[in-house]
């Protein structure tokens, strides 16, 4: 299941250590230029070896990991945590993230008054008339 020798595709490794939910998401991230290995953008088939630094932009967060072990198949979370050293910056506190408008379940479609209140809270310019 795991080995310390050789190399494996970067998209497969990212998926195997649970940095992305699916392998196709990892491949898409590589094709979009959101994955860098040792500072350079890579394609999904780029080989990754032990000691390489992998930078991944996924779900609005930057992940910086150093490969410590090569895995070829998806592994459980405890084993996956041993396969890399996480040097990622901490996620921003929840107070600094943009709040999204949440409505009660079953409240239905917002009324014109609700929409105007939401725009006022967001600071969006309303109609001038």
PDB file of C-alpha atoms in Angstrom:
ATOM      1  CA  UNK A   1       0.000   0.000   0.000  1.00  0.00           C
ATOM      2  CA  UNK A   2       2.717   2.518   0.925  1.00  0.00           C
ATOM      3  CA  UNK A   3       6.337   2.675  -0.092  1.00  0.00           C
ATOM      4  CA  UNK A   4       9.269   5.038   0.338  1.00  0.00           C
ATOM      5  CA  UNK A   5      10.786   4.441  -3.086  1.00  0.00           C
ATOM      6  CA  UNK A   6       9.979   5.624  -6.575  1.00  0.00           C
ATOM      7  CA  UNK A   7       7.427   8.192  -7.617  1.00  0.00           C
ATOM      8  CA  UNK A   8       3.724   8.497  -8.261  1.00  0.00           C
ATOM      9  CA  UNK A   9       1.514  10.877 -10.279  1.00  0.00           C
ATOM     10  CA  UNK A  10       0.855  14.128  -8.442  1.00  0.00           C
ATOM     11  CA  UNK A  11      -2.922  13.982  -8.970  1.00  0.00           C
ATOM     12  CA  UNK A  12      -3.040  10.435  -7.633  1.00  0.00           C
ATOM     13  CA  UNK A  13      -0.919  11.350  -4.589  1.00  0.00           C
ATOM     14  CA  UNK A  14      -3.025  14.421  -3.750  1.00  0.00           C
ATOM     15  CA  UNK A  15      -6.151  12.253  -3.830  1.00  0.00           C
ATOM     16  CA  UNK A  16      -4.489   9.374  -1.946  1.00  0.00           C
ATOM     17  CA  UNK A  17      -3.561  11.550   1.041  1.00  0.00           C
ATOM     18  CA  UNK A  18      -7.024  13.127   1.111  1.00  0.00           C
ATOM     19  CA  UNK A  19      -6.142  16.684   0.109  1.00  0.00           C
ATOM     20  CA  UNK A  20      -8.969  16.505  -2.453  1.00  0.00           C
ATOM     21  CA  UNK A  21     -12.189  14.545  -2.348  1.00  0.00           C
ATOM     22  CA  UNK A  22     -11.845  12.878  -5.757  1.00  0.00           C
ATOM     23  CA  UNK A  23      -9.036  12.159  -8.167  1.00  0.00           C
ATOM     24  CA  UNK A  24     -10.820  14.060 -10.910  1.00  0.00           C
ATOM     25  CA  UNK A  25     -10.843  17.143  -8.659  1.00  0.00           C
ATOM     26  CA  UNK A  26      -7.084  16.736  -8.207  1.00  0.00           C
ATOM     27  CA  UNK A  27      -6.581  16.407 -11.982  1.00  0.00           C
ATOM     28  CA  UNK A  28      -8.751  19.466 -12.608  1.00  0.00           C
ATOM     29  CA  UNK A  29      -6.745  21.467 -10.082  1.00  0.00           C
ATOM     30  CA  UNK A  30      -3.522  20.477 -11.859  1.00  0.00           C
ATOM     31  CA  UNK A  31      -4.904  21.402 -15.287  1.00  0.00           C
ATOM     32  CA  UNK A  32      -6.136  24.749 -13.945  1.00  0.00           C
ATOM     33  CA  UNK A  33      -2.667  25.584 -12.606  1.00  0.00           C
ATOM     34  CA  UNK A  34      -3.590  25.341  -8.914  1.00  0.00           C
ATOM     35  CA  UNK A  35      -0.929  22.726  -8.137  1.00  0.00           C
ATOM     36  CA  UNK A  36       2.789  23.459  -7.928  1.00  0.00           C
ATOM     37  CA  UNK A  37       5.565  21.012  -7.183  1.00  0.00           C
ATOM     38  CA  UNK A  38       8.813  22.626  -6.013  1.00  0.00           C
ATOM     39  CA  UNK A  39       7.574  26.010  -7.270  1.00  0.00           C
ATOM     40  CA  UNK A  40       6.538  25.081 -10.816  1.00  0.00           C
ATOM     41  CA  UNK A  41       3.090  24.416 -12.225  1.00  0.00           C
ATOM     42  CA  UNK A  42       2.600  20.792 -13.126  1.00  0.00           C
ATOM     43  CA  UNK A  43       0.327  18.574 -15.170  1.00  0.00           C
ATOM     44  CA  UNK A  44      -1.610  15.726 -13.514  1.00  0.00           C
ATOM     45  CA  UNK A  45       0.925  13.092 -14.624  1.00  0.00           C
ATOM     46  CA  UNK A  46       3.958  14.875 -13.113  1.00  0.00           C
ATOM     47  CA  UNK A  47       5.880  12.504 -10.824  1.00  0.00           C
ATOM     48  CA  UNK A  48       6.127  13.404  -7.161  1.00  0.00           C
ATOM     49  CA  UNK A  49       8.859  11.993  -4.910  1.00  0.00           C
ATOM     50  CA  UNK A  50       9.606  12.005  -1.224  1.00  0.00           C
ATOM     51  CA  UNK A  51      10.898  15.416  -0.143  1.00  0.00           C
ATOM     52  CA  UNK A  52       9.009  17.408  -2.817  1.00  0.00           C
ATOM     53  CA  UNK A  53       7.009  20.471  -1.774  1.00  0.00           C
ATOM     54  CA  UNK A  54       3.441  20.441  -3.138  1.00  0.00           C
ATOM     55  CA  UNK A  55       1.358  23.630  -3.124  1.00  0.00           C
ATOM     56  CA  UNK A  56      -2.348  23.224  -3.726  1.00  0.00           C
ATOM     57  CA  UNK A  57      -5.065  25.874  -3.991  1.00  0.00           C
ATOM     58  CA  UNK A  58      -8.318  24.084  -3.155  1.00  0.00           C
ATOM     59  CA  UNK A  59     -11.646  25.183  -1.680  1.00  0.00           C
ATOM     60  CA  UNK A  60     -10.448  28.760  -1.241  1.00  0.00           C
ATOM     61  CA  UNK A  61      -7.454  27.734   0.853  1.00  0.00           C
ATOM     62  CA  UNK A  62      -3.752  27.348   0.118  1.00  0.00           C
ATOM     63  CA  UNK A  63      -2.202  24.081   1.239  1.00  0.00           C
ATOM     64  CA  UNK A  64       1.584  23.701   1.431  1.00  0.00           C
ATOM     65  CA  UNK A  65       2.752  20.166   2.148  1.00  0.00           C
ATOM     66  CA  UNK A  66       6.075  18.357   1.974  1.00  0.00           C
ATOM     67  CA  UNK A  67       5.877  14.759   0.792  1.00  0.00           C
ATOM     68  CA  UNK A  68       7.263  12.411   3.419  1.00  0.00           C
ATOM     69  CA  UNK A  69       5.921   9.119   2.044  1.00  0.00           C
ATOM     70  CA  UNK A  70       4.689   7.931  -1.336  1.00  0.00           C
ATOM     71  CA  UNK A  71       1.317   6.186  -1.426  1.00  0.00           C
ATOM     72  CA  UNK A  72      -0.189   4.706  -4.552  1.00  0.00           C
ATOM     73  CA  UNK A  73      -3.720   3.984  -3.301  1.00  0.00           C
ATOM     74  CA  UNK A  74      -6.101   6.003  -1.140  1.00  0.00           C
ATOM     75  CA  UNK A  75      -5.448   5.456   2.554  1.00  0.00           C
ATOM     76  CA  UNK A  76      -7.305   6.217   5.765  1.00  0.00           C
ATOM     77  CA  UNK A  77      -7.020   9.613   7.444  1.00  0.00           C
ATOM     78  CA  UNK A  78      -4.560   8.536  10.194  1.00  0.00           C
ATOM     79  CA  UNK A  79      -2.195   6.989   7.622  1.00  0.00           C
ATOM     80  CA  UNK A  80      -2.640   9.941   5.243  1.00  0.00           C
ATOM     81  CA  UNK A  81      -1.550  12.369   7.973  1.00  0.00           C
ATOM     82  CA  UNK A  82       1.779  10.518   8.203  1.00  0.00           C
ATOM     83  CA  UNK A  83       2.434  10.842   4.461  1.00  0.00           C
ATOM     84  CA  UNK A  84       3.075  14.589   4.450  1.00  0.00           C
ATOM     85  CA  UNK A  85       4.230  17.464   6.632  1.00  0.00           C
ATOM     86  CA  UNK A  86       1.674  20.268   6.572  1.00  0.00           C
ATOM     87  CA  UNK A  87       3.289  23.720   6.339  1.00  0.00           C
ATOM     88  CA  UNK A  88       0.055  25.457   5.349  1.00  0.00           C
ATOM     89  CA  UNK A  89      -0.808  28.860   6.767  1.00  0.00           C
ATOM     90  CA  UNK A  90      -3.646  28.663   9.271  1.00  0.00           C
ATOM     91  CA  UNK A  91      -7.119  29.259   7.839  1.00  0.00           C
ATOM     92  CA  UNK A  92      -8.545  32.733   8.421  1.00  0.00           C
ATOM     93  CA  UNK A  93     -10.700  33.105  11.525  1.00  0.00           C
ATOM     94  CA  UNK A  94     -14.432  32.808  10.961  1.00  0.00           C
ATOM     95  CA  UNK A  95     -14.926  36.480  11.880  1.00  0.00           C
ATOM     96  CA  UNK A  96     -12.881  37.523   8.822  1.00  0.00           C
ATOM     97  CA  UNK A  97     -14.742  35.406   6.307  1.00  0.00           C
ATOM     98  CA  UNK A  98     -17.605  36.917   4.369  1.00  0.00           C
ATOM     99  CA  UNK A  99     -20.922  35.943   5.923  1.00  0.00           C
ATOM    100  CA  UNK A 100     -23.421  34.398   3.590  1.00  0.00           C
ATOM    101  CA  UNK A 101     -27.104  35.113   3.793  1.00  0.00           C
ATOM    102  CA  UNK A 102     -28.739  32.193   5.524  1.00  0.00           C
ATOM    103  CA  UNK A 103     -32.494  31.806   5.576  1.00  0.00           C
ATOM    104  CA  UNK A 104     -34.558  29.538   7.746  1.00  0.00           C
ATOM    105  CA  UNK A 105     -35.490  26.287   6.106  1.00  0.00           C
ATOM    106  CA  UNK A 106     -38.936  26.542   4.589  1.00  0.00           C
ATOM    107  CA  UNK A 107     -38.956  30.358   4.692  1.00  0.00           C
ATOM    108  CA  UNK A 108     -39.540  30.456   0.950  1.00  0.00           C
ATOM    109  CA  UNK A 109     -38.361  32.988  -1.553  1.00  0.00           C
ATOM    110  CA  UNK A 110     -37.171  36.365  -0.188  1.00  0.00           C
ATOM    111  CA  UNK A 111     -39.609  39.220  -0.514  1.00  0.00           C
ATOM    112  CA  UNK A 112     -38.658  42.549  -2.057  1.00  0.00           C
ATOM    113  CA  UNK A 113     -38.270  43.947   1.467  1.00  0.00           C
ATOM    114  CA  UNK A 114     -35.969  41.027   2.443  1.00  0.00           C
ATOM    115  CA  UNK A 115     -33.899  41.540  -0.697  1.00  0.00           C
ATOM    116  CA  UNK A 116     -33.471  45.262   0.040  1.00  0.00           C
ATOM    117  CA  UNK A 117     -32.394  44.504   3.613  1.00  0.00           C
ATOM    118  CA  UNK A 118     -29.836  41.964   2.377  1.00  0.00           C
ATOM    119  CA  UNK A 119     -28.454  44.470  -0.141  1.00  0.00           C
ATOM    120  CA  UNK A 120     -28.259  47.129   2.572  1.00  0.00           C
ATOM    121  CA  UNK A 121     -26.301  44.754   4.840  1.00  0.00           C
ATOM    122  CA  UNK A 122     -23.907  43.816   2.037  1.00  0.00           C
ATOM    123  CA  UNK A 123     -23.404  47.457   1.136  1.00  0.00           C
ATOM    124  CA  UNK A 124     -24.609  46.899  -2.395  1.00  0.00           C
ATOM    125  CA  UNK A 125     -26.002  50.044  -4.010  1.00  0.00           C
ATOM    126  CA  UNK A 126     -29.787  49.949  -4.240  1.00  0.00           C
ATOM    127  CA  UNK A 127     -31.936  51.692  -6.751  1.00  0.00           C
ATOM    128  CA  UNK A 128     -31.770  55.485  -6.675  1.00  0.00           C
ATOM    129  CA  UNK A 129     -35.491  56.139  -7.123  1.00  0.00           C
TER     130      UNK A 129
END
